[in-house]
Every structure is written in structure tokens, then in C-alpha cells.
JSON list of C-alpha atoms and ligand atoms in Angstrom, two decimals:
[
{"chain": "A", "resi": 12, "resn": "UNK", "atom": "CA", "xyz": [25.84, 8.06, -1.54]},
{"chain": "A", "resi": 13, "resn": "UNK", "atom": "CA", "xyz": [23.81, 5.63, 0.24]},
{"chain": "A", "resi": 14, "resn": "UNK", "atom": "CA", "xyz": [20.78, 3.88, -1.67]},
{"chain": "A", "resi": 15, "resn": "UNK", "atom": "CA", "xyz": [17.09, 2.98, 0.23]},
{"chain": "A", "resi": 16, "resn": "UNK", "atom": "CA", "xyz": [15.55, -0.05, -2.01]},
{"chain": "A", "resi": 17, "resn": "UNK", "atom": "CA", "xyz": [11.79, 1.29, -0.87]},
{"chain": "A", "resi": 18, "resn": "UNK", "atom": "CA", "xyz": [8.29, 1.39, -1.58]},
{"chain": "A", "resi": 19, "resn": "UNK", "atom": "CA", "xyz": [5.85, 4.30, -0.90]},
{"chain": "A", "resi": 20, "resn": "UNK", "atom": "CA", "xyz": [3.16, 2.05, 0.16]},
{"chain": "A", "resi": 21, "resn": "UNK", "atom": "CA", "xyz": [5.28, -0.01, 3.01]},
{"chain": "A", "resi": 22, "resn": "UNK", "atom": "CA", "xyz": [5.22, 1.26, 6.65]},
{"chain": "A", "resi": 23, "resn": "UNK", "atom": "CA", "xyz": [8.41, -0.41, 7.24]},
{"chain": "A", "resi": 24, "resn": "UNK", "atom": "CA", "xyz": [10.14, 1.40, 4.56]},
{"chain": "A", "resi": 25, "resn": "UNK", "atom": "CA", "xyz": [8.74, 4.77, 6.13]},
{"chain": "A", "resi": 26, "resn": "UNK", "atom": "CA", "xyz": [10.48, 4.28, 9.17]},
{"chain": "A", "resi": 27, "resn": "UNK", "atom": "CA", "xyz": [13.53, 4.16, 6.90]},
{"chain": "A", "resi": 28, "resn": "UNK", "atom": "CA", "xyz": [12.78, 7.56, 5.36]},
{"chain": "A", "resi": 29, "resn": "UNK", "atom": "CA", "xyz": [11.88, 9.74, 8.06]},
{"chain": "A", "resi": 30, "resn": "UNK", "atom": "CA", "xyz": [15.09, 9.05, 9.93]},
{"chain": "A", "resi": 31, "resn": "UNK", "atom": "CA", "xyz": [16.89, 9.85, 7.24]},
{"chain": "A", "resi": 32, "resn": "UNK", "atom": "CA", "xyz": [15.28, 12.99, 6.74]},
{"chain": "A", "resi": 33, "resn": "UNK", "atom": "CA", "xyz": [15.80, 13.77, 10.62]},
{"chain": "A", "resi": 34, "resn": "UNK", "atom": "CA", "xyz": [18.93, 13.49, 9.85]},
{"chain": "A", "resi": 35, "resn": "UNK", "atom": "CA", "xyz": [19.34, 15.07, 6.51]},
{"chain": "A", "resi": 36, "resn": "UNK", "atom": "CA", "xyz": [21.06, 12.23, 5.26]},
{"chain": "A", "resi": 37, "resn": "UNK", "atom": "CA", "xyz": [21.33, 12.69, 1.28]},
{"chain": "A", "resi": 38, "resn": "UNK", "atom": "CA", "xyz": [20.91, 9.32, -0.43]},
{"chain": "A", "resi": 39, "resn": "UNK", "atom": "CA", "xyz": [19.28, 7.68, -3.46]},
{"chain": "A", "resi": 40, "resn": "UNK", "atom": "CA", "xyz": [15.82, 6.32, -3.44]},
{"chain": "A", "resi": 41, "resn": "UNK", "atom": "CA", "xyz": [15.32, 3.19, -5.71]},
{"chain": "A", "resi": 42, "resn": "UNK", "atom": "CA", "xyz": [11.46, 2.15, -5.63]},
{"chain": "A", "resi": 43, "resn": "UNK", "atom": "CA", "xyz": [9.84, -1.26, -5.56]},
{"chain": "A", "resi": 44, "resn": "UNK", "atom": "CA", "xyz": [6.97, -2.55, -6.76]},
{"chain": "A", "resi": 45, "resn": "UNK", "atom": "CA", "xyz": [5.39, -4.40, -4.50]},
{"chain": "A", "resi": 46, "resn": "UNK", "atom": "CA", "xyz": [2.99, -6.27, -6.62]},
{"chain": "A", "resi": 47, "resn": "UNK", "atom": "CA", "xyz": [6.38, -7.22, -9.21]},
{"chain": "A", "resi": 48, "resn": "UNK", "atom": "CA", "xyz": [9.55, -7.37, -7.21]},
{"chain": "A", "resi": 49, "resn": "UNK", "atom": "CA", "xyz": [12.60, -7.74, -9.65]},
{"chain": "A", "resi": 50, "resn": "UNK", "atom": "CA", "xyz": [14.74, -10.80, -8.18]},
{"chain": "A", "resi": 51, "resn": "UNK", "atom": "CA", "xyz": [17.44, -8.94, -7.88]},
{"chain": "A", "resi": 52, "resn": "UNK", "atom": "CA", "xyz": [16.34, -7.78, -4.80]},
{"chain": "A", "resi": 53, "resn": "UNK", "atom": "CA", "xyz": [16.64, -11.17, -3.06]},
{"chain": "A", "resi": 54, "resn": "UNK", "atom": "CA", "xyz": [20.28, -10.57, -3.41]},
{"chain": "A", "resi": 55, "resn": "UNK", "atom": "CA", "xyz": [19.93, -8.06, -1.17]},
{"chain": "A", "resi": 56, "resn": "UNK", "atom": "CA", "xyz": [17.62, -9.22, 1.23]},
{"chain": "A", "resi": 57, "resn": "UNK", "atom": "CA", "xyz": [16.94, -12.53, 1.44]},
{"chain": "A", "resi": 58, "resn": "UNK", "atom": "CA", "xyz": [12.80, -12.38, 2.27]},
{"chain": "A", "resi": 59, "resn": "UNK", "atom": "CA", "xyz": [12.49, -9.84, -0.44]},
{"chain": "A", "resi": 60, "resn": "UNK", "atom": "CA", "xyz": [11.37, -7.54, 1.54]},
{"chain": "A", "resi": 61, "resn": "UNK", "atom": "CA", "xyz": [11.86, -3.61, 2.08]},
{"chain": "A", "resi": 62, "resn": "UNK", "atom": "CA", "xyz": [13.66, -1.67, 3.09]},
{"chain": "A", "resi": 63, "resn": "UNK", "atom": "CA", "xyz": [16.71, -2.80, 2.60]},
{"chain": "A", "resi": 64, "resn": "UNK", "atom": "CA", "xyz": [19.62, 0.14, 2.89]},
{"chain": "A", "resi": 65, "resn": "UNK", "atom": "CA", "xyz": [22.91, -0.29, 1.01]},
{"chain": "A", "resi": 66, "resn": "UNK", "atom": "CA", "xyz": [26.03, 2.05, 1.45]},
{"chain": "A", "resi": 67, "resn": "UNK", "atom": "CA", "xyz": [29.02, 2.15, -1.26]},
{"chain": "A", "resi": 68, "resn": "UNK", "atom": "CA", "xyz": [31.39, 0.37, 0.72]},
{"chain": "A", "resi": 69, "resn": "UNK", "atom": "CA", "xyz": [29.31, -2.83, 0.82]},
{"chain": "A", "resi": 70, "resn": "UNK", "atom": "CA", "xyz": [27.22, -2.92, 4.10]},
{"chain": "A", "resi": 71, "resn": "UNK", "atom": "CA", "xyz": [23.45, -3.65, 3.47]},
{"chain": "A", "resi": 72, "resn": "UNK", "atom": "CA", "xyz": [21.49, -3.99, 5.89]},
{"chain": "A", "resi": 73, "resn": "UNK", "atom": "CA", "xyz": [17.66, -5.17, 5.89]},
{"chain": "A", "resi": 74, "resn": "UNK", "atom": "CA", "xyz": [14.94, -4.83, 8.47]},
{"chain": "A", "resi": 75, "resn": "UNK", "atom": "CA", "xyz": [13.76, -1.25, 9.75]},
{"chain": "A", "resi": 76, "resn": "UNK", "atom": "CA", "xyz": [14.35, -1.38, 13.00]},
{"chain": "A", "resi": 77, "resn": "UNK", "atom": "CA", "xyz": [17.88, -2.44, 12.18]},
{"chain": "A", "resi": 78, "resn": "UNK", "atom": "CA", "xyz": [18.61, 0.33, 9.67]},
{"chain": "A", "resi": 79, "resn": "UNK", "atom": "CA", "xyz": [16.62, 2.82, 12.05]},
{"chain": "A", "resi": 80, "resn": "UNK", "atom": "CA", "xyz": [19.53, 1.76, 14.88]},
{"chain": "A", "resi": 81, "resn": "UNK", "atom": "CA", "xyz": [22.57, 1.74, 12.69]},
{"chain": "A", "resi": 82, "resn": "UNK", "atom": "CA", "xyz": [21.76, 4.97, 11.33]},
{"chain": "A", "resi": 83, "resn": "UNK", "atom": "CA", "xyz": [21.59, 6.55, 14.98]},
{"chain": "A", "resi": 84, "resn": "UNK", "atom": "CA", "xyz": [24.40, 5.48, 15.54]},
{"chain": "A", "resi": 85, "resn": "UNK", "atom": "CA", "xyz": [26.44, 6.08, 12.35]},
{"chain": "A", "resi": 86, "resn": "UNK", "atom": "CA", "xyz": [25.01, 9.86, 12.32]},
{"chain": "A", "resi": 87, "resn": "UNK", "atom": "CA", "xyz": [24.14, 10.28, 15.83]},
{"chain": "A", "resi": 88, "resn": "UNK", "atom": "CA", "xyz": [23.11, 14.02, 15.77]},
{"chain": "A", "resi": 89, "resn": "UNK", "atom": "CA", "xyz": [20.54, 15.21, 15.59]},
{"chain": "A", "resi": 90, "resn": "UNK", "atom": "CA", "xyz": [20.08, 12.00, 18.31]},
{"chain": "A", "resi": 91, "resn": "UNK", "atom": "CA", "xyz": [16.68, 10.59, 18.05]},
{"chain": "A", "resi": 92, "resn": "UNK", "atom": "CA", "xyz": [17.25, 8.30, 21.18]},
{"chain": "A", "resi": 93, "resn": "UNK", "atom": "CA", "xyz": [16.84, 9.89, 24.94]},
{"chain": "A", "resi": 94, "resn": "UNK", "atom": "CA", "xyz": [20.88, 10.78, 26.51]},
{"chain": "A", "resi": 95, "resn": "UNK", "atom": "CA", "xyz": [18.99, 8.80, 29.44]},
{"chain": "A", "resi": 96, "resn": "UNK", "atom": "CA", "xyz": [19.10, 4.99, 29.43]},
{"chain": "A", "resi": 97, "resn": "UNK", "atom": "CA", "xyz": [16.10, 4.35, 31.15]},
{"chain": "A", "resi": 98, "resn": "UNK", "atom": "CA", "xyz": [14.13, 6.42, 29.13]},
{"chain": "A", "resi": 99, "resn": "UNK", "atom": "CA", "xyz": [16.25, 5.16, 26.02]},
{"chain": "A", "resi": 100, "resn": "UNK", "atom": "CA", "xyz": [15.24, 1.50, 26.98]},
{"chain": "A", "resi": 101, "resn": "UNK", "atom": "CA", "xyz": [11.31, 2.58, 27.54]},
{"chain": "A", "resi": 102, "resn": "UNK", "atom": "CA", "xyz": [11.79, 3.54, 23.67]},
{"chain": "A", "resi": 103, "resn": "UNK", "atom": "CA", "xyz": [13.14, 0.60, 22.66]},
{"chain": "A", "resi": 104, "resn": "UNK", "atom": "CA", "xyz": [10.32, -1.69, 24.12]},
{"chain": "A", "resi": 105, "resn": "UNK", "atom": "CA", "xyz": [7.86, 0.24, 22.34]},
{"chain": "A", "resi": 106, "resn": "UNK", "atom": "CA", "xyz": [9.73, -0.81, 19.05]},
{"chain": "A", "resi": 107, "resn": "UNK", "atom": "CA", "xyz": [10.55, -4.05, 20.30]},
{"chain": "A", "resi": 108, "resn": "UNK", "atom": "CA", "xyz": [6.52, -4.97, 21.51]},
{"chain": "A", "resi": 109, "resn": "UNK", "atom": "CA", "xyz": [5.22, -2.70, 18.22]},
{"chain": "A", "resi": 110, "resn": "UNK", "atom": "CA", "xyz": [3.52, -5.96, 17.21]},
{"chain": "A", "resi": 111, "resn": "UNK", "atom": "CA", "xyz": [1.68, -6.37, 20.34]},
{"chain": "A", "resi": 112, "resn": "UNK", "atom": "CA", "xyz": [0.80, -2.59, 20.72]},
{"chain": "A", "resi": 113, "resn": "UNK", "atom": "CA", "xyz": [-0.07, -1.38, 17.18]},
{"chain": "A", "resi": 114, "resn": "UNK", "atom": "CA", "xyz": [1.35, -3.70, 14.19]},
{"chain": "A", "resi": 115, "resn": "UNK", "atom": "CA", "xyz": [-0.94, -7.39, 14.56]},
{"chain": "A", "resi": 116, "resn": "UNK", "atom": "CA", "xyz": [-4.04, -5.08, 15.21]},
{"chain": "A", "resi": 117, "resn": "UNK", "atom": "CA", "xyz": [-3.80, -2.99, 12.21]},
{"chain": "A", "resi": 118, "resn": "UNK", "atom": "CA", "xyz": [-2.95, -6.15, 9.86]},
{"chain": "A", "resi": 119, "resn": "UNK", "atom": "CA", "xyz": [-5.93, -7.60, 10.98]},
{"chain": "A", "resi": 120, "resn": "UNK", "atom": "CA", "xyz": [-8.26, -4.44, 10.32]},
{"chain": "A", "resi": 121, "resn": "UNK", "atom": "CA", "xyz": [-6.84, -4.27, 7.47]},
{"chain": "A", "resi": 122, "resn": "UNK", "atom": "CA", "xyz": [-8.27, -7.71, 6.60]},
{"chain": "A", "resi": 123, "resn": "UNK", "atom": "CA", "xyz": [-11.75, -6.18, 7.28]},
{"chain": "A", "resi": 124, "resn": "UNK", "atom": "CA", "xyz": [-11.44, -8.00, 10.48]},
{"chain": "A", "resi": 125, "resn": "UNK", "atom": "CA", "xyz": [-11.72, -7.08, 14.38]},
{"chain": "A", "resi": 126, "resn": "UNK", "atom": "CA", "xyz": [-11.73, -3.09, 14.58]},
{"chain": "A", "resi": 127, "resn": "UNK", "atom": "CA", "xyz": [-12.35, -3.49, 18.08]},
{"chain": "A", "resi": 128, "resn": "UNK", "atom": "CA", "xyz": [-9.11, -4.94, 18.53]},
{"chain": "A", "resi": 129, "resn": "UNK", "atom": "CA", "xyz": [-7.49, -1.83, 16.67]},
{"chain": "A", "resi": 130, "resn": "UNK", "atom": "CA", "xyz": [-9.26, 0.56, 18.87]},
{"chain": "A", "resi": 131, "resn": "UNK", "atom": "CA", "xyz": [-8.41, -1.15, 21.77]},
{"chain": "A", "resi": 132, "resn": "UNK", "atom": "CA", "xyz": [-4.76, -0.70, 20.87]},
{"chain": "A", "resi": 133, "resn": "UNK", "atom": "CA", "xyz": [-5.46, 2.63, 20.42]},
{"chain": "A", "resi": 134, "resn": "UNK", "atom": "CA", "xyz": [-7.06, 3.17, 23.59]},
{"chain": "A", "resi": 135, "resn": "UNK", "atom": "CA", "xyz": [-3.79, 2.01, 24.95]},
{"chain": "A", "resi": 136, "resn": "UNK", "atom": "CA", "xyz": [-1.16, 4.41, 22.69]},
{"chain": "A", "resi": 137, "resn": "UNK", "atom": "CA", "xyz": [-3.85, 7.35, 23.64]},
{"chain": "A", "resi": 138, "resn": "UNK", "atom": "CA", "xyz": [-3.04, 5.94, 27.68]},
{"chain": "A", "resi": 139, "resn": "UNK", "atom": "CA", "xyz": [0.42, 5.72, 27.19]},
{"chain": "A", "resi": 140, "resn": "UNK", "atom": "CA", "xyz": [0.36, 9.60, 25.60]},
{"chain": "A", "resi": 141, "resn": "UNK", "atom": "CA", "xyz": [-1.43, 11.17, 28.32]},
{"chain": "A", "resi": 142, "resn": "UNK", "atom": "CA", "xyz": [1.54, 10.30, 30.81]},
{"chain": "A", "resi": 143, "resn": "UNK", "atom": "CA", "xyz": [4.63, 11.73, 27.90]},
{"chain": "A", "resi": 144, "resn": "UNK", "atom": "CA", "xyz": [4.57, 14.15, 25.34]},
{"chain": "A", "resi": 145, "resn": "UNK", "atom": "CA", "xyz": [6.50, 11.06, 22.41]},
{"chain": "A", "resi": 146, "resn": "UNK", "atom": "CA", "xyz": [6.55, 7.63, 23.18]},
{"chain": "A", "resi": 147, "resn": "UNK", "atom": "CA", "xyz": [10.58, 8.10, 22.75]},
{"chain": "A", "resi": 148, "resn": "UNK", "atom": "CA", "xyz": [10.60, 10.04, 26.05]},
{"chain": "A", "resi": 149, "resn": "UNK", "atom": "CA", "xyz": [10.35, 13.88, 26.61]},
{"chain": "A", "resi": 150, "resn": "UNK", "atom": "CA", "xyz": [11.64, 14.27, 22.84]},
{"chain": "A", "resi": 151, "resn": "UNK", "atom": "CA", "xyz": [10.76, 12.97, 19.65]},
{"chain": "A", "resi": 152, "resn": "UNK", "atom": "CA", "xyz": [12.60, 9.78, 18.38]},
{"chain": "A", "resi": 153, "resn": "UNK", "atom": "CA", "xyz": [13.12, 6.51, 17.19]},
{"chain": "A", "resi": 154, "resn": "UNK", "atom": "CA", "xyz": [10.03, 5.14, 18.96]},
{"chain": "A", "resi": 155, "resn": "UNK", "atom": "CA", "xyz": [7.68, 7.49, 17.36]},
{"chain": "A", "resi": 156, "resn": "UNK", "atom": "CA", "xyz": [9.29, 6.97, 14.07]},
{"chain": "A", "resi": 157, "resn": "UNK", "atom": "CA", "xyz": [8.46, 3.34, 14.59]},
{"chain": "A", "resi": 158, "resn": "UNK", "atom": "CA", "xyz": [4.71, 3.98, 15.21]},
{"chain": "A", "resi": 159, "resn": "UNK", "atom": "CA", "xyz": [4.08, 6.78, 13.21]},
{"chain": "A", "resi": 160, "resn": "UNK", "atom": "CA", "xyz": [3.51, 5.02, 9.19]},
{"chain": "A", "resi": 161, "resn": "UNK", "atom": "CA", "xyz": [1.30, 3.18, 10.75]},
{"chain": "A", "resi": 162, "resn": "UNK", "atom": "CA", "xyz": [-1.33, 5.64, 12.33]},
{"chain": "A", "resi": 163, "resn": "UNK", "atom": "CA", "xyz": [-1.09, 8.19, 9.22]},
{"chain": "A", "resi": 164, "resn": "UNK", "atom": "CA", "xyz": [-1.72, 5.32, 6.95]},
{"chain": "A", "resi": 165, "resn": "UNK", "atom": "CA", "xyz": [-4.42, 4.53, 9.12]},
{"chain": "A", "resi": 166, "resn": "UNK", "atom": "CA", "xyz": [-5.95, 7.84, 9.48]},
{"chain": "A", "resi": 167, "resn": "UNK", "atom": "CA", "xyz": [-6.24, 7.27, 5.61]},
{"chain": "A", "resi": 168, "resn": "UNK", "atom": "CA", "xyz": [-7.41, 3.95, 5.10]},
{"chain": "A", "resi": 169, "resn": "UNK", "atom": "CA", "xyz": [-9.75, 3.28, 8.46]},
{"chain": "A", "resi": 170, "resn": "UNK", "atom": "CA", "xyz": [-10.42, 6.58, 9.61]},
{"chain": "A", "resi": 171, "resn": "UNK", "atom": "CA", "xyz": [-9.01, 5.99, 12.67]},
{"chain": "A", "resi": 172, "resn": "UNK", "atom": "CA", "xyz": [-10.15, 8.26, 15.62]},
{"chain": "A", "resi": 173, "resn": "UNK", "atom": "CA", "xyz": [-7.50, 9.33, 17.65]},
{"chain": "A", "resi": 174, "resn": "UNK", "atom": "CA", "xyz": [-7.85, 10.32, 21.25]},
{"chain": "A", "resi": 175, "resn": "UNK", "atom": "CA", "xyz": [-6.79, 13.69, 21.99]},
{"chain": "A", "resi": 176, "resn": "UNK", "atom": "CA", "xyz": [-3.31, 13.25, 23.49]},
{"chain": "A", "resi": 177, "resn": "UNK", "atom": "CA", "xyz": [-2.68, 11.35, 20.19]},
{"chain": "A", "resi": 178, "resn": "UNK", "atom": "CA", "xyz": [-4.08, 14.12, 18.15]},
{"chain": "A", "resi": 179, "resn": "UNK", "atom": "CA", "xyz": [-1.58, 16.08, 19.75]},
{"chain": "A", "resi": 180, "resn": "UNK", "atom": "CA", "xyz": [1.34, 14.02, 19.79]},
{"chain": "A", "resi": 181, "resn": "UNK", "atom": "CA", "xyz": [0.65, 13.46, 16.51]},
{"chain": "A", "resi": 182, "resn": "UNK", "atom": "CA", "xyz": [0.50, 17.55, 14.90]},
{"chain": "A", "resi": 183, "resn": "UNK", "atom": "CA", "xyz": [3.86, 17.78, 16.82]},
{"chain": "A", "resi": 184, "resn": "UNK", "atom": "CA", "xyz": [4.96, 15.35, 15.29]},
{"chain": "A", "resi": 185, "resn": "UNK", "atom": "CA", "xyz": [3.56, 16.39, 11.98]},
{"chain": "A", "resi": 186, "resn": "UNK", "atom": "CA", "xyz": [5.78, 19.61, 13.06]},
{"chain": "A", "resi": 187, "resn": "UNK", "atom": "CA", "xyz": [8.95, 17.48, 12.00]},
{"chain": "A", "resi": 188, "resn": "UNK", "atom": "CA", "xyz": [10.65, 17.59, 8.52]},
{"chain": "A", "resi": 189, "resn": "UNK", "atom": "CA", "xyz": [10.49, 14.06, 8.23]},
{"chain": "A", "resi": 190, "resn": "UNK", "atom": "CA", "xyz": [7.12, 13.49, 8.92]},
{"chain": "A", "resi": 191, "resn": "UNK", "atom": "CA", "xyz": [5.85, 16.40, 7.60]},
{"chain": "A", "resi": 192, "resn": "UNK", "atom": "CA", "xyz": [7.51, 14.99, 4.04]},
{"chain": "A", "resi": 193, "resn": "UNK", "atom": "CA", "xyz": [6.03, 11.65, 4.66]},
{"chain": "A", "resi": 194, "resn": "UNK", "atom": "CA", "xyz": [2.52, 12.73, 5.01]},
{"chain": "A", "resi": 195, "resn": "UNK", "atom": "CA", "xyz": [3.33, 14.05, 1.28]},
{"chain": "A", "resi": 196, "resn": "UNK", "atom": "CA", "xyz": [4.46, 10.33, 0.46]},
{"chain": "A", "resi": 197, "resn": "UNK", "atom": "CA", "xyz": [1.21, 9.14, 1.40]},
{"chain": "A", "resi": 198, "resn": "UNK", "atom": "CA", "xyz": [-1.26, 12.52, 0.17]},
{"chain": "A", "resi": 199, "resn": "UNK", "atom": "CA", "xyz": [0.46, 11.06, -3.29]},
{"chain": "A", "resi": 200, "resn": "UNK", "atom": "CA", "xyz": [-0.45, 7.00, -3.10]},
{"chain": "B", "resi": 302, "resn": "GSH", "atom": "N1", "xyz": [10.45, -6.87, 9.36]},
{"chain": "B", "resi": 302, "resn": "GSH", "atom": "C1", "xyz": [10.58, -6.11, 8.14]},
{"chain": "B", "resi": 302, "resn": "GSH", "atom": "C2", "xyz": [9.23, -6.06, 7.46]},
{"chain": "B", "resi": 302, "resn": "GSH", "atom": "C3", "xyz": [9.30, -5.39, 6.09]},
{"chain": "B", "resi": 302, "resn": "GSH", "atom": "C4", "xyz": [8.07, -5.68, 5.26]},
{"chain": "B", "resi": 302, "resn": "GSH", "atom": "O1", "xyz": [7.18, -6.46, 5.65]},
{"chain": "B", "resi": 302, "resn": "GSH", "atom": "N2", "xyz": [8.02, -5.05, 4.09]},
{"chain": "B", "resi": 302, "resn": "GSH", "atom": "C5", "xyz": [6.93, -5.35, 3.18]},
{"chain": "B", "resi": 302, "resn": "GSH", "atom": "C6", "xyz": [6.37, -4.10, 2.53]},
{"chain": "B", "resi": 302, "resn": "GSH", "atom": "S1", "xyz": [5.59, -3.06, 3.72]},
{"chain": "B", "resi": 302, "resn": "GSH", "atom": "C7", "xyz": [7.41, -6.19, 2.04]},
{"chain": "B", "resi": 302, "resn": "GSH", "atom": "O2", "xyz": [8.48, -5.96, 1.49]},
{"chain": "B", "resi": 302, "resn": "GSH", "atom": "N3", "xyz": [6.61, -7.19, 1.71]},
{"chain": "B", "resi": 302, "resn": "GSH", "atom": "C8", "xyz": [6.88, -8.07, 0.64]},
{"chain": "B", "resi": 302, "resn": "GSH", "atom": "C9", "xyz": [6.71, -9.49, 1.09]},
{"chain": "B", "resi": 302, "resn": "GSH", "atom": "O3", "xyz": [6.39, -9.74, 2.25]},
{"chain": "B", "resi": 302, "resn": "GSH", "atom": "O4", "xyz": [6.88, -10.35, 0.26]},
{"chain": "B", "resi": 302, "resn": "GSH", "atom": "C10", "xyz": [11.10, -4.70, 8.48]},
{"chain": "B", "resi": 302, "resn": "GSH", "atom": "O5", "xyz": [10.91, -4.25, 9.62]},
{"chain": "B", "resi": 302, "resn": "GSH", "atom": "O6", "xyz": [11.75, -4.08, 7.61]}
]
């Protein structure tokens, strides 16, 4: 069975979970502390960081978007990326630019600094969900995944206000197993 080193707490890590669930992928969970990070887990990933995933025949792989990838393609039903390229390739900038659109904004609120900036970025996700129903396309995928920890952690910790066509994209995609199970992850932090 596969093993996701993880953390509750970590975003990146979420990503991690919630396509596994999509896929009902069994596998063990093996929590980190953030705060005390036993040094074995530099074997596995050099930066320390999670996630990190590790299968029984010796592939680990670090970095979320990585593992988020491999896995669609290693168990590629129920497919969380578009059949259509262009629409597959839309998806993958929003992963690729997630710094830029959501993740630089939300570190820096997080520092109790510039709001304005995170609003602005929402502003731009709320833009970007009036004209498609997931930022993955016309179906729910890999580039929601990627957004998603993010905005229900911040729901939580800023009180973000969401517009409505991010309300909405959101409860559908509250609707999914996944992210229906992380919302649990974080109700319990
Ligand atoms: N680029 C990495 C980022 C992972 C990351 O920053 N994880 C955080 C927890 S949310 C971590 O392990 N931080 C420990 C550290 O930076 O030392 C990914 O996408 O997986």
C-alpha cells in the first residue's frame, strides 16, 4: 500500500489527499509535525517538506503538484484532467501561476499583512468563475484541487468573503468525497 508522509495543517499536503480520495486510492497516512520534523524525513525529501508520497516498490516522489500528476496518470479514472487539451492546458496554468493567482497573497495575509492584495486575488478567481463552472474546465479536477486548501483554510482563518460564483463553485465542490472529507480535516485542527 502506498504511504502519504502528511500534515493536517499543510495546504500542499491537502492537494495530496483529496486526489487520492477522488480516486479511492487506499493508502497509509503517516503524520508530521510540523513544529518537530523527525530527520528521517530528509531522506525522503530533501527540503523536508510535505507531502512526500512513497509506494512499496521504491518510487517517492515529493512536491504536490508532482504527486497530484503522477497519480492521474498512474490511476487515471476517475480522470480529474479535461479529455480536451486545450482545456487540459488552461488547468495546468492555473496550477502552474497558483503563486501569482492565490498562493503569495494568502502567505502574506497570513503575515497580518496586505488583505487588499488577497482580495484582489480573489476578485480575480471570482472573474475567472463567472466565465466556467471549475477552474479545471467544465468538470471538476486537478486545478481545483490545487486551489481549493487554500480558500477553505482561508474561509477559517481570514474570513474570507467569497463572491458568489465562488460560493458556488465552491458547495459543488464541497459536493465531492474528497473535499467533503477534507473540510472534516480542517473542522478537526
Ligand atoms: N512546493 C511544495 C511545498 C510544500 C510545503 O511547503 N510544505 C510545508 C507544509 S504546508 C512544509 O513542509 N514546510 C516545512 C518547511 O518549509 O520547512 C509542494 O508543493 O509540495
Amino acid at each position: 500500500m502506498p504511504t502519504l508522509y502528511t500534515a493536517d495543517p499543510c495546504p500542499y499536503a491537502a492537494r495530496a489527499r483529496i486526489v487520492l480520495a477522488e480516486k479511492g486510492i487506499a493508502y497509509e497516512a503517516v503524520e508530521i509535525d510540523l513544529g518537530d520534523r523527525p530527520a528521517w524525513i530528509y531522506e525522503k525529501n530533501a527540503t523536508g517538506r510535505v507531502p512526500v508520497y512513497e509506494e512499496d516498490e521504491g518510487l517517492v516522489l515529493p512536491e504536490s503538484e508532482v504527486i497530484m500528476e503522477y497519480l492521474e496518470e498512474r490511476y487515471p479514472e476517475p480522470a480529474l484532467w479535461p479529455s480536451d487539451p486545450a482545456e487540459r492546458a488552461l488547468g495546468r496554468l492555473w496550477l502552474q501561476r497558483f503563486d501569482d493567482r492565490l498562493g503569495d497573497a494568502y502567505y502574506t495575509a497570513r503575515r497580518g499583512d496586505g488583505r487588499e492584495q488577497l482580495d484582489a486575488r480573489l476578485a480575480d478567481l471570482e472573474s475567472a468563475l463567472e466565465a466556467r463552472p471549475y477552474l479545471s474546465g467544465r468538470e471538476f479536477g486537478l486545478a481545483d484541487i490545487g486551489y481549493l486548501p487554500w480558500i477553505l483554510r482561508g474561509l477559517e482563518r481570514f474570513g474570507l468573503e467569497l463572491g458568489p460564483a465562488t460560493a458556488d463553485w465552491l458547495e459543488r465542490c464541497s459536493e465531492r468525497p474528497g473535499v467533503a472529507a477534507e473540510r472534516s480535516v480542517i473542522a478537526g485542527l
